PDB file of C-alpha atoms in Angstrom:
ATOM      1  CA  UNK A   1       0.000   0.000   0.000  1.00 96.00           C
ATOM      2  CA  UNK A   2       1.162   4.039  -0.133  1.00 97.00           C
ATOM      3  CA  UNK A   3       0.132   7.015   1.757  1.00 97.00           C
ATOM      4  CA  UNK A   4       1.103  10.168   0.227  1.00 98.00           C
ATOM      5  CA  UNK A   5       3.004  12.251   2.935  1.00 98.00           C
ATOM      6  CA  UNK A   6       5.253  15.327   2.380  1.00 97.00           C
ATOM      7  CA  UNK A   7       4.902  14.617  -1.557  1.00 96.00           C
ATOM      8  CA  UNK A   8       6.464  11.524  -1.650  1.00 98.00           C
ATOM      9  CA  UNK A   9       4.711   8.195  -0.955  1.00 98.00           C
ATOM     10  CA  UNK A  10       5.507   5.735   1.800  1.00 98.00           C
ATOM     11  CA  UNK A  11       4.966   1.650   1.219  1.00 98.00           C
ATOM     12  CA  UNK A  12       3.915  -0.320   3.610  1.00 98.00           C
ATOM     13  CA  UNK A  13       2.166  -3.750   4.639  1.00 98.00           C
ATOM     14  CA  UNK A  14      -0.845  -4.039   6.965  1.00 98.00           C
ATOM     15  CA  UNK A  15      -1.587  -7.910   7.811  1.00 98.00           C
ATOM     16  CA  UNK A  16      -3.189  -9.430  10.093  1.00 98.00           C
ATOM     17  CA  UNK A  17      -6.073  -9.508  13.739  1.00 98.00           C
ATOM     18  CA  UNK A  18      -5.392  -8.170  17.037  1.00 98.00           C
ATOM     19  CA  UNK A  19      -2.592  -6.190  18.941  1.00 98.00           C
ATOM     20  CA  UNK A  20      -0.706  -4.300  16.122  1.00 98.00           C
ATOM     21  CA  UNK A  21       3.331  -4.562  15.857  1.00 98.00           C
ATOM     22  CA  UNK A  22       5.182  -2.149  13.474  1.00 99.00           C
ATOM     23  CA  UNK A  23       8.163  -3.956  11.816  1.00 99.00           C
ATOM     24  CA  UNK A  24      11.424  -1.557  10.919  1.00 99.00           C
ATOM     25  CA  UNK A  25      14.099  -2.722   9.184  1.00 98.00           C
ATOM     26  CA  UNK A  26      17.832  -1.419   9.290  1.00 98.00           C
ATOM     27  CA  UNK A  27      20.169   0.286   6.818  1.00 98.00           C
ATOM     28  CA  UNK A  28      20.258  -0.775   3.063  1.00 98.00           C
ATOM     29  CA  UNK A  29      17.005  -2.744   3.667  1.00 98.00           C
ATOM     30  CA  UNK A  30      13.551  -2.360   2.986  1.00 98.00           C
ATOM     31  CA  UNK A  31      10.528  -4.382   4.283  1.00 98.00           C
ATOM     32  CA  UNK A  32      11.076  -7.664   2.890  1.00 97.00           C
ATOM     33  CA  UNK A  33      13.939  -8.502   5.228  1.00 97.00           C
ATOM     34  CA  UNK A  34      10.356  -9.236   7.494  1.00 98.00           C
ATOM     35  CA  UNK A  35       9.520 -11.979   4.663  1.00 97.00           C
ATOM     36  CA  UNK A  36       9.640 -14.897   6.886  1.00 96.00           C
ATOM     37  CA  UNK A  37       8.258 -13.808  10.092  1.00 98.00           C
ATOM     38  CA  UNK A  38       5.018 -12.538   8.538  1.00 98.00           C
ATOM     39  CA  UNK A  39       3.537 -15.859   8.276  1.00 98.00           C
ATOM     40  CA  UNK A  40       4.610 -16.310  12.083  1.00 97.00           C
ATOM     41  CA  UNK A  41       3.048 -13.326  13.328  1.00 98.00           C
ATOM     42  CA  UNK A  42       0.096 -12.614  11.584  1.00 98.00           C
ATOM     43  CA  UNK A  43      -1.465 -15.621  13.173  1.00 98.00           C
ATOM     44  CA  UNK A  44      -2.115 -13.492  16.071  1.00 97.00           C
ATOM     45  CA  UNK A  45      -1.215  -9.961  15.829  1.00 98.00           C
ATOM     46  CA  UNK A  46      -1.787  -7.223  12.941  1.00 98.00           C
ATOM     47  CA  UNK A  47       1.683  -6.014  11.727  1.00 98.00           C
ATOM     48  CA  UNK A  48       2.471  -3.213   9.686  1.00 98.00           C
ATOM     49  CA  UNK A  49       5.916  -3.519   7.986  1.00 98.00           C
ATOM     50  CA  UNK A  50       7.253  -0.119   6.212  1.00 98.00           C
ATOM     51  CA  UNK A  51       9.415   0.579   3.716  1.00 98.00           C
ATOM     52  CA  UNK A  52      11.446   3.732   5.799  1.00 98.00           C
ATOM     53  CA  UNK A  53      12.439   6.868   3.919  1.00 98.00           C
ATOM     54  CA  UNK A  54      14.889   6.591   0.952  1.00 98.00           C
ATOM     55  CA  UNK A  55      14.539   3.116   1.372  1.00 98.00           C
ATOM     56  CA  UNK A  56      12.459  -0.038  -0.603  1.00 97.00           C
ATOM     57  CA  UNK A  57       9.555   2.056  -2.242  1.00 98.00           C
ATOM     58  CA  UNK A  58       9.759   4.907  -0.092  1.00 98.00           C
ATOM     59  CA  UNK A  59      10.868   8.367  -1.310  1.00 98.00           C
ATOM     60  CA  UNK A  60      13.396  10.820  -0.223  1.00 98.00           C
ATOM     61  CA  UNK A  61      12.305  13.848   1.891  1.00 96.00           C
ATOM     62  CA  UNK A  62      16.066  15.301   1.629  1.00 92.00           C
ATOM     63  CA  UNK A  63      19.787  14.992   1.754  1.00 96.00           C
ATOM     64  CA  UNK A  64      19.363  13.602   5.597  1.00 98.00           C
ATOM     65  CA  UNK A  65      16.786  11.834   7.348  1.00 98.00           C
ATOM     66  CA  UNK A  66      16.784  12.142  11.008  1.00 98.00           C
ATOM     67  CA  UNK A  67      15.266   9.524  13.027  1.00 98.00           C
ATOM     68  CA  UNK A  68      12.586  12.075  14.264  1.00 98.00           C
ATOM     69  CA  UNK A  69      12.307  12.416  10.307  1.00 98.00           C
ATOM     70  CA  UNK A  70      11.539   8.491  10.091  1.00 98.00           C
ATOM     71  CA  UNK A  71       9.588   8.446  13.140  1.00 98.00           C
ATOM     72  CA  UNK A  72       7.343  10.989  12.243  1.00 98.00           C
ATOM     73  CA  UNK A  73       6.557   8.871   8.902  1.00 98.00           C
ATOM     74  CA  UNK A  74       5.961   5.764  10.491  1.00 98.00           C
ATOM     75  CA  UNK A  75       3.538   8.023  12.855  1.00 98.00           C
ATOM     76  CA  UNK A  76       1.664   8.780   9.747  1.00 98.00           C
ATOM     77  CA  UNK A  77       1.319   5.268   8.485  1.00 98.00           C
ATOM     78  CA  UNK A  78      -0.618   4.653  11.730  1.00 98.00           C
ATOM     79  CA  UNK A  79      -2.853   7.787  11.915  1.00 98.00           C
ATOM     80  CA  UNK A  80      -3.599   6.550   8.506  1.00 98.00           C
ATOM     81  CA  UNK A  81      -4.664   3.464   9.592  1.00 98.00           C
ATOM     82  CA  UNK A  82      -6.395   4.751  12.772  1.00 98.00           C
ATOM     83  CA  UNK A  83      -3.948   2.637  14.829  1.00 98.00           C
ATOM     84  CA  UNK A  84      -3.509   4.181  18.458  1.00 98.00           C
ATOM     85  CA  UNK A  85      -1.147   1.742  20.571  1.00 98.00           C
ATOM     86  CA  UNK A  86       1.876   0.008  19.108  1.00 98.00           C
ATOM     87  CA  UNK A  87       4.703  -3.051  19.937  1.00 99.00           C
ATOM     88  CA  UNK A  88       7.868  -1.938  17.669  1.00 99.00           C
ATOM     89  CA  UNK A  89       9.815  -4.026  16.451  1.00 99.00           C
ATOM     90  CA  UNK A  90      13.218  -2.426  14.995  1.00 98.00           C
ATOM     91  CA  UNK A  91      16.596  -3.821  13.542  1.00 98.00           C
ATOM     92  CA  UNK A  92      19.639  -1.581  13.456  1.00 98.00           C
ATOM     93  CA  UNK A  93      18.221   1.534  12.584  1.00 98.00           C
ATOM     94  CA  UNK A  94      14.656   0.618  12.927  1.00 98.00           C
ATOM     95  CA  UNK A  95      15.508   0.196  16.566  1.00 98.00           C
ATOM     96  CA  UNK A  96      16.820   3.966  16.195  1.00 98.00           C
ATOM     97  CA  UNK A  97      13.572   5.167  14.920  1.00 99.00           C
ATOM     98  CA  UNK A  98      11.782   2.944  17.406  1.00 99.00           C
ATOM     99  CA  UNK A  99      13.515   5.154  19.754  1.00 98.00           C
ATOM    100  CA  UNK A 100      12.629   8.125  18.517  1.00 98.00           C
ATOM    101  CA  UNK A 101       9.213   7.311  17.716  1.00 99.00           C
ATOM    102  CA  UNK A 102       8.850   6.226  21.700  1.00 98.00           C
ATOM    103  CA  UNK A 103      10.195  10.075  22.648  1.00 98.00           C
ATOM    104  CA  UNK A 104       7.524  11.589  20.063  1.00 98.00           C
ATOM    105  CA  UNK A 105       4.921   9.382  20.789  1.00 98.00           C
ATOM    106  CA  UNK A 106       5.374   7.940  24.259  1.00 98.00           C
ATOM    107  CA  UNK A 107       1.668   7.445  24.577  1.00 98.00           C
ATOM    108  CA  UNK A 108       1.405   5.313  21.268  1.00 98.00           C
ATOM    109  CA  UNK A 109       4.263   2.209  22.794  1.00 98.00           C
ATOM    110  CA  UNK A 110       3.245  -1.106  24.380  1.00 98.00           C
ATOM    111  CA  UNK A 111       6.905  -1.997  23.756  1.00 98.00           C
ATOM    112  CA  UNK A 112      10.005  -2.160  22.044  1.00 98.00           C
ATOM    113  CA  UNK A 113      12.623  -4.361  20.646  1.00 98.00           C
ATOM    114  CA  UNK A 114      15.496  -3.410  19.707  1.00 98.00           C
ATOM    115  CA  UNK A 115      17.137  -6.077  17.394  1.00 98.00           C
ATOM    116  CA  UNK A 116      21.093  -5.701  16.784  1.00 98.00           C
ATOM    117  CA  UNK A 117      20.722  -1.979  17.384  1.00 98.00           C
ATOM    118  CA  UNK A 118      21.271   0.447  20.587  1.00 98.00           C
ATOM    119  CA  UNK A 119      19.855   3.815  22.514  1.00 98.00           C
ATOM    120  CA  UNK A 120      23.308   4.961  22.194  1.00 98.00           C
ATOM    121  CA  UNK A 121      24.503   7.988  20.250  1.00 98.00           C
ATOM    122  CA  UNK A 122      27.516   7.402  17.232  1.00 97.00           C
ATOM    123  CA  UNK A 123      30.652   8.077  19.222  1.00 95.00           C
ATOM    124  CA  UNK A 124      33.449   9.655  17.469  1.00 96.00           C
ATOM    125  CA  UNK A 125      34.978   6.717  15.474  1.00 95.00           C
ATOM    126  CA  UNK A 126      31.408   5.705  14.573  1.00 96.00           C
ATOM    127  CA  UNK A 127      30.680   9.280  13.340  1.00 97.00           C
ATOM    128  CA  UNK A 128      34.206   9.543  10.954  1.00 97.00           C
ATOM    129  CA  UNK A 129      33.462   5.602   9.509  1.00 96.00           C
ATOM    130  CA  UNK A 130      29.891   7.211   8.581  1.00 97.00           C
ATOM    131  CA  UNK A 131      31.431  10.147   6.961  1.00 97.00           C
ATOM    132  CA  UNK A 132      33.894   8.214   5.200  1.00 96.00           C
ATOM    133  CA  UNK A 133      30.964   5.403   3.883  1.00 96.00           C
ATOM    134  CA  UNK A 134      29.543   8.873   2.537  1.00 96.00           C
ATOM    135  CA  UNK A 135      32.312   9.486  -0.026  1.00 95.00           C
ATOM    136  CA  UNK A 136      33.159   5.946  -0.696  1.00 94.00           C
ATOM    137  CA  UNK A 137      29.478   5.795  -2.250  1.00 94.00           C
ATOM    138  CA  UNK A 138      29.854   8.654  -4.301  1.00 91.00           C
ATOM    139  CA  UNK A 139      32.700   7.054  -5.982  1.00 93.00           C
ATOM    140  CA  UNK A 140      31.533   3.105  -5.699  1.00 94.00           C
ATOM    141  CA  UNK A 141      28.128   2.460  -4.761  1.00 94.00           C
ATOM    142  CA  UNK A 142      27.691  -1.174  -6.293  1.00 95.00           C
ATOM    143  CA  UNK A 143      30.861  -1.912  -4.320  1.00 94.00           C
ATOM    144  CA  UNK A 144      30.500  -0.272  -0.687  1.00 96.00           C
ATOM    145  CA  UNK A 145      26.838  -1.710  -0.430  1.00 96.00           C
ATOM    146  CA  UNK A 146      28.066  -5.577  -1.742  1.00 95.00           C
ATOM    147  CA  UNK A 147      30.744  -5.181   1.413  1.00 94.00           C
ATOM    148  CA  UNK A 148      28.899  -3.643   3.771  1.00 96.00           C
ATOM    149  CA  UNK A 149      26.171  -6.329   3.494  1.00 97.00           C
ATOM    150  CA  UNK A 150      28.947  -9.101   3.434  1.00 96.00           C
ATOM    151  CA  UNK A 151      30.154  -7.767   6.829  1.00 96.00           C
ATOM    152  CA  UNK A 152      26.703  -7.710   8.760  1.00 98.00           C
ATOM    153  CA  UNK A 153      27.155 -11.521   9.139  1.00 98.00           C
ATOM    154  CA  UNK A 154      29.970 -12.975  11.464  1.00 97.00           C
ATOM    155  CA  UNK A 155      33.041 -14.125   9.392  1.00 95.00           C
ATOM    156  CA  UNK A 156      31.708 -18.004   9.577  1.00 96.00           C
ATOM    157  CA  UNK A 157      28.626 -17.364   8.762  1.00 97.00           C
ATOM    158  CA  UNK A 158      29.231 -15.685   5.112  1.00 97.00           C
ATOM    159  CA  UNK A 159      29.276 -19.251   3.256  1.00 97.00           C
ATOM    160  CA  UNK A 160      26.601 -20.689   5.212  1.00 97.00           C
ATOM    161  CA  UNK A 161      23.867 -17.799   4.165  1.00 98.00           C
ATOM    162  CA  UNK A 162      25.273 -17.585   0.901  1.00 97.00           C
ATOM    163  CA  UNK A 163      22.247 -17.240  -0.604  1.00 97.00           C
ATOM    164  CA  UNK A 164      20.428 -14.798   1.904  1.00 97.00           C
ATOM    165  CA  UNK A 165      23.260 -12.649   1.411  1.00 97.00           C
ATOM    166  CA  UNK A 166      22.953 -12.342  -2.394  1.00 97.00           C
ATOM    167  CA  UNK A 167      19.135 -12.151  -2.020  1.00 97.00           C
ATOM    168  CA  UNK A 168      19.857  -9.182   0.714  1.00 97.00           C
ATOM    169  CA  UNK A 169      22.433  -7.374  -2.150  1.00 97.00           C
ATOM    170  CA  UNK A 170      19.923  -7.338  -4.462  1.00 97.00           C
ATOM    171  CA  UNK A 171      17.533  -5.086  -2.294  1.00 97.00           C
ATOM    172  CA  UNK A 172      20.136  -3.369  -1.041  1.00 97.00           C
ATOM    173  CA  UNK A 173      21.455  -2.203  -4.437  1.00 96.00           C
ATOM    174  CA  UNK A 174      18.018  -0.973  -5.543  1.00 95.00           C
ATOM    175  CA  UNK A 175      18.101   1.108  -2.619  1.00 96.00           C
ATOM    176  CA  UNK A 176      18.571   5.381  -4.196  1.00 96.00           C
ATOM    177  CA  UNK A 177      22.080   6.956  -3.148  1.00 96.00           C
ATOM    178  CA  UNK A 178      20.523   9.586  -2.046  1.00 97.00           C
ATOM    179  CA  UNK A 179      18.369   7.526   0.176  1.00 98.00           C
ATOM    180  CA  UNK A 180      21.618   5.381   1.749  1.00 98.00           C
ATOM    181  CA  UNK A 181      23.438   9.062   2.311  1.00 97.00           C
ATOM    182  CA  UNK A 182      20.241  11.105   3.799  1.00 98.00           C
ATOM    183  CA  UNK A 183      19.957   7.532   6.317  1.00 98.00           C
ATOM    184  CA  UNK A 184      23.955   7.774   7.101  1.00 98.00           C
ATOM    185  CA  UNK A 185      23.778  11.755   8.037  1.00 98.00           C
ATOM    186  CA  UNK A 186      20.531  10.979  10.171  1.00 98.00           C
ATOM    187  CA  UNK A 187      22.697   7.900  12.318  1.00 98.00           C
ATOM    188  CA  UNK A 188      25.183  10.092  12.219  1.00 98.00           C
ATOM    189  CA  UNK A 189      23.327  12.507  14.095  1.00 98.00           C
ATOM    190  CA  UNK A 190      21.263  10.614  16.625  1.00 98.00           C
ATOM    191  CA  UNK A 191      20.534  11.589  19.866  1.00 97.00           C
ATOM    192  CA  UNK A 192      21.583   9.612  23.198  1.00 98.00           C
ATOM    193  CA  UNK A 193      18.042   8.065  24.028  1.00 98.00           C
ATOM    194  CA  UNK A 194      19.505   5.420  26.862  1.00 98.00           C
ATOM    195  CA  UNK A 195      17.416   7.004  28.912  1.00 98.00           C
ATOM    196  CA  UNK A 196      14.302   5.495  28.042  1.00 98.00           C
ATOM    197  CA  UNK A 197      15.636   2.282  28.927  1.00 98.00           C
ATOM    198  CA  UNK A 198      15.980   3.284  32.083  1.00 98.00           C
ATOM    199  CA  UNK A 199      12.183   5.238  32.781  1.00 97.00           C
ATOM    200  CA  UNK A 200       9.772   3.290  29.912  1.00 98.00           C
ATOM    201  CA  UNK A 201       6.761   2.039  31.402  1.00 98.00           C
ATOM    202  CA  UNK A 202       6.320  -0.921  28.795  1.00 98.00           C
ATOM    203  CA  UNK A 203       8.879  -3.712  28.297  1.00 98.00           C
ATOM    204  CA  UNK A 204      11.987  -3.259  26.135  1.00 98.00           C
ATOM    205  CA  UNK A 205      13.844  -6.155  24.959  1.00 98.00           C
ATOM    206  CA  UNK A 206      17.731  -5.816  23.414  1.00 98.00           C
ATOM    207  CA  UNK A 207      18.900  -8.529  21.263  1.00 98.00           C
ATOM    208  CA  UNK A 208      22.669  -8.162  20.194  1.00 98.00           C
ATOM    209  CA  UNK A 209      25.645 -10.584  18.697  1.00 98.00           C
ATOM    210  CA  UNK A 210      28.865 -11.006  20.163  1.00 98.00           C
ATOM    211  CA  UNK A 211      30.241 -11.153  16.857  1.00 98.00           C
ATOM    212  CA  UNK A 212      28.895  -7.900  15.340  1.00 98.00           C
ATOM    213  CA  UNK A 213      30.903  -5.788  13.634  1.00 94.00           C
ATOM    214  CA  UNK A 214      28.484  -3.110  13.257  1.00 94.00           C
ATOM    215  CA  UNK A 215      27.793  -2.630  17.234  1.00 95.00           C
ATOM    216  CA  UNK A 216      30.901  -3.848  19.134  1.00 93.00           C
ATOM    217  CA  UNK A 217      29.148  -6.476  21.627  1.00 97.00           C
ATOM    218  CA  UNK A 218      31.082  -5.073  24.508  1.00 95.00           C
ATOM    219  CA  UNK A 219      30.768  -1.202  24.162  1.00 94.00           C
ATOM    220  CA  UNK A 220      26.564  -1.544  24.020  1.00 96.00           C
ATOM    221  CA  UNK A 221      25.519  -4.735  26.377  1.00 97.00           C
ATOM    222  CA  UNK A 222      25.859  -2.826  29.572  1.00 97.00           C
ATOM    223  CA  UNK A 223      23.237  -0.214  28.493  1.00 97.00           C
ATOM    224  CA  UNK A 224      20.802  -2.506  30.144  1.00 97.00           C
ATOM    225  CA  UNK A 225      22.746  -2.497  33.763  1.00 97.00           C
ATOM    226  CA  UNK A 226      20.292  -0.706  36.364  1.00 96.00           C
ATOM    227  CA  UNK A 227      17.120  -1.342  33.926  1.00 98.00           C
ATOM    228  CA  UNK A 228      14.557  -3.287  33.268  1.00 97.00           C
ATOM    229  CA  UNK A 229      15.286  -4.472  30.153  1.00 98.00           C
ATOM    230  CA  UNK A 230      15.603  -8.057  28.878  1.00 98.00           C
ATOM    231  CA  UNK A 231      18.931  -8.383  27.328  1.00 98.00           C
ATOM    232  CA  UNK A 232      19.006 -11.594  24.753  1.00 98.00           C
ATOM    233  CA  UNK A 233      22.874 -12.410  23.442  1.00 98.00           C
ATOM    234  CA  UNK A 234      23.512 -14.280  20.553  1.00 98.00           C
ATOM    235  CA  UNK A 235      26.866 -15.486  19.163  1.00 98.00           C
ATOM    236  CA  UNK A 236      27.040 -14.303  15.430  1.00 98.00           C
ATOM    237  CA  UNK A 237      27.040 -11.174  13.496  1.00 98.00           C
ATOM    238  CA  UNK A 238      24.097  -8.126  13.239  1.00 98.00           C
ATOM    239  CA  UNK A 239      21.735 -10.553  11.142  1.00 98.00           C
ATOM    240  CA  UNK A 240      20.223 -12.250  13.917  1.00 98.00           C
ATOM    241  CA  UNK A 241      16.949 -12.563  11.991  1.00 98.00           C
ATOM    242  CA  UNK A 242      18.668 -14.835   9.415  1.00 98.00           C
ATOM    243  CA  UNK A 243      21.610 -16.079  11.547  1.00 98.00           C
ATOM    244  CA  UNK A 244      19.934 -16.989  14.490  1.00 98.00           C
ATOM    245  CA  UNK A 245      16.020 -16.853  13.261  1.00 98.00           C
ATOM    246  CA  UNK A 246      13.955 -20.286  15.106  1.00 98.00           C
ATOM    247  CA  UNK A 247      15.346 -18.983  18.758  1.00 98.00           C
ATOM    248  CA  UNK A 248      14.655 -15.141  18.384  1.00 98.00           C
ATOM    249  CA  UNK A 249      11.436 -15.504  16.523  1.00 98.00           C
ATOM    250  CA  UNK A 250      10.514 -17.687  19.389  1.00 98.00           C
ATOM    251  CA  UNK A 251      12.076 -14.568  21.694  1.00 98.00           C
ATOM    252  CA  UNK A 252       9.777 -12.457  19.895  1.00 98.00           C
ATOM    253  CA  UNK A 253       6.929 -14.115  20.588  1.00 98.00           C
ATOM    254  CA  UNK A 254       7.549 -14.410  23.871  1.00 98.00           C
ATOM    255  CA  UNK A 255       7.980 -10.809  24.393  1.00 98.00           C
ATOM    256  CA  UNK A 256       4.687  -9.756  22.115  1.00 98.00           C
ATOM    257  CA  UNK A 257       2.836 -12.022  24.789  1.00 97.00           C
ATOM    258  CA  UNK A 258       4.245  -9.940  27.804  1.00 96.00           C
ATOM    259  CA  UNK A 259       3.344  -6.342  26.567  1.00 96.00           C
TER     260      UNK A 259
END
C-alpha cells in the first residue's frame, strides 16, 4: 500500500487480527527482510511492515533523514490506519527510529525491541566511519553496499547464508544513493536516548551478537545495567533474523505475549 506524505509516498504492509506490531528494518534494507516472520506473526497480531524513507519504495524527503524524520513517517502510516497503541519491532536503525518514535509518541508504545541496534549515540569513530561510507558511495556504490552487506554476518557465517546474502544485495542495491546518504547523516546525528531504557513504562527487549561488527558487543551490552530491560545475546554477526532466526522468533513471541 502508499500514503502520500510530504509529496512523496511511503509503502507499507498491513496484515493481520489483534494487537498491532510495526516492523522496521535497518540500513540498506527495505521491508522484505520481514519476509519470513510474517507468516509467524500474523497468526495473532496485525503487523504493519514499512518501507522507511529513501529506502524499498519509499521516497526521499532530503539529503538527511533524522530519526525524528523516520519516526514521524511511520507516525503517519498509523494515523492513517487509525492505529492508536503500538509493539515496535526495529533492527539496526529501525531500533533507532523505534527510539525516537517512543520520545515523540510515548503514549502510542506497548513496547520495544530493539534487534542488533542500541539507545546509544555514534561516538566519534562511529561518526568519521559514517562520513567516510559517505564518499566511498559517491565514488563506488555497487561496491561499498556488496561489502557492507557481506560484513553484517559474522566471518563463519558468510558461506553458510550464501544465498540470503545475495538475495539481501539485491535489495540493497536498488536502494537510491541519495536515500543510503540522507539515512547515514541521520545515524550520524542521533541523539543519546539510553534514557528510556531506564524510565519506559512498557517492556523493552535488546537482542545483540557477540560477533557484530556493526555494534561492538562489549561497548553496548551494559546499556541494560540498572534497567529493566531483557537483554538476549547471541553469538554471530548483526543478522540475527537470518543467523539466528527459530530462537529469536521464538524470543519475539515471547515478548509480544508480555506487553
Amino acid at each position: 500500500m502508499l500514503l502520500s506524505y510530504k509529496n512523496i509516498s511511503i509503502n507499507y504492509t498491513d496484515t493481520g487480527k489483534g494487537t498491532a506490531i510495526v516492523l522496521l528494518h535497518g540500513f540498506l534494507e527495505n521491508q522484505t527482510m520481514w519476509n519470513s516472520f510474517l507468516p509467524e506473526l500474523t497468526k495473532k497480531y496485525r503487523v504493519i511492515t514499512i518501507d522507511q524513507l529513501g529506502h524499498g519504495e519509499t521516497g526521499c524527503l532530503g539529503y538527511i533523514h533524522t530519526m525524528e524524520d523516520m519516526a514521524d513517517a511511520v507516525h503517519a502510516v498509523l494515523q492513517e490506519l487509525r492505529i492508536r497503541k503500538v509493539i515496535l519491532v526495529g533492527h539496526s536503525m529501525g531500533g533507532y527510529v523505534s527510539l525516537a518514535f517512543a520520545e515523540l509518541y510515548p503514549d502510542m508504545v506497548k513496547g520495544i525491541v530493539l534487534q542488533n541496534s542500541t539507545s546509544r549515540p555514534d561516538n566519534d569513530e562511529k561518526k568519521k566511519n559514517r562520513e567516510r561510507a559517505i564518499k566511498t558511495l559517491k565514488k563506488e556504490h555497487t561496491n561499498y553496499v556488496r561489502l557492507s552487506i557481506s560484513n553484517l554476518f559474522s566471518e563463519e557465517n558468510r558461506d553458510k547464508f550464501k544465498e540470503e546474502i545475495e538475495a539481501l544485495r539485491t535489495e540493497a542495491l536498488k536502494t537510491p544513493v541519495q536515500g543510503i546518504i540522507a539515512a547515514l547523516e541521520g545515524m550520524k546525528v542521533r541523539k543519546d536516548r539510553e534514557v528510556i531504557l531506564h524510565f519506559a513504562p512498557y517492556p523493552i527487549l535488546l537482542v545483540l551478537g557477540r560477533k557484530d561488527l556493526s555494534l561492538v558487543y562489549e561497548n553496548h551490552a551494559d546499556q541494560v545495567e540498572g534497567t529493566n530491560v531483557k537483554l538476549v545475546t547471541y553469538p554471530d554477526g548483526h543478522m540475527s533474523h537470518i543467523e539466528d532466526r527459530d530462537d529469536y522468533l521464538q524470543q519475539l513471541l515471547e515478548f509480544i505475549k508480555q506487553c
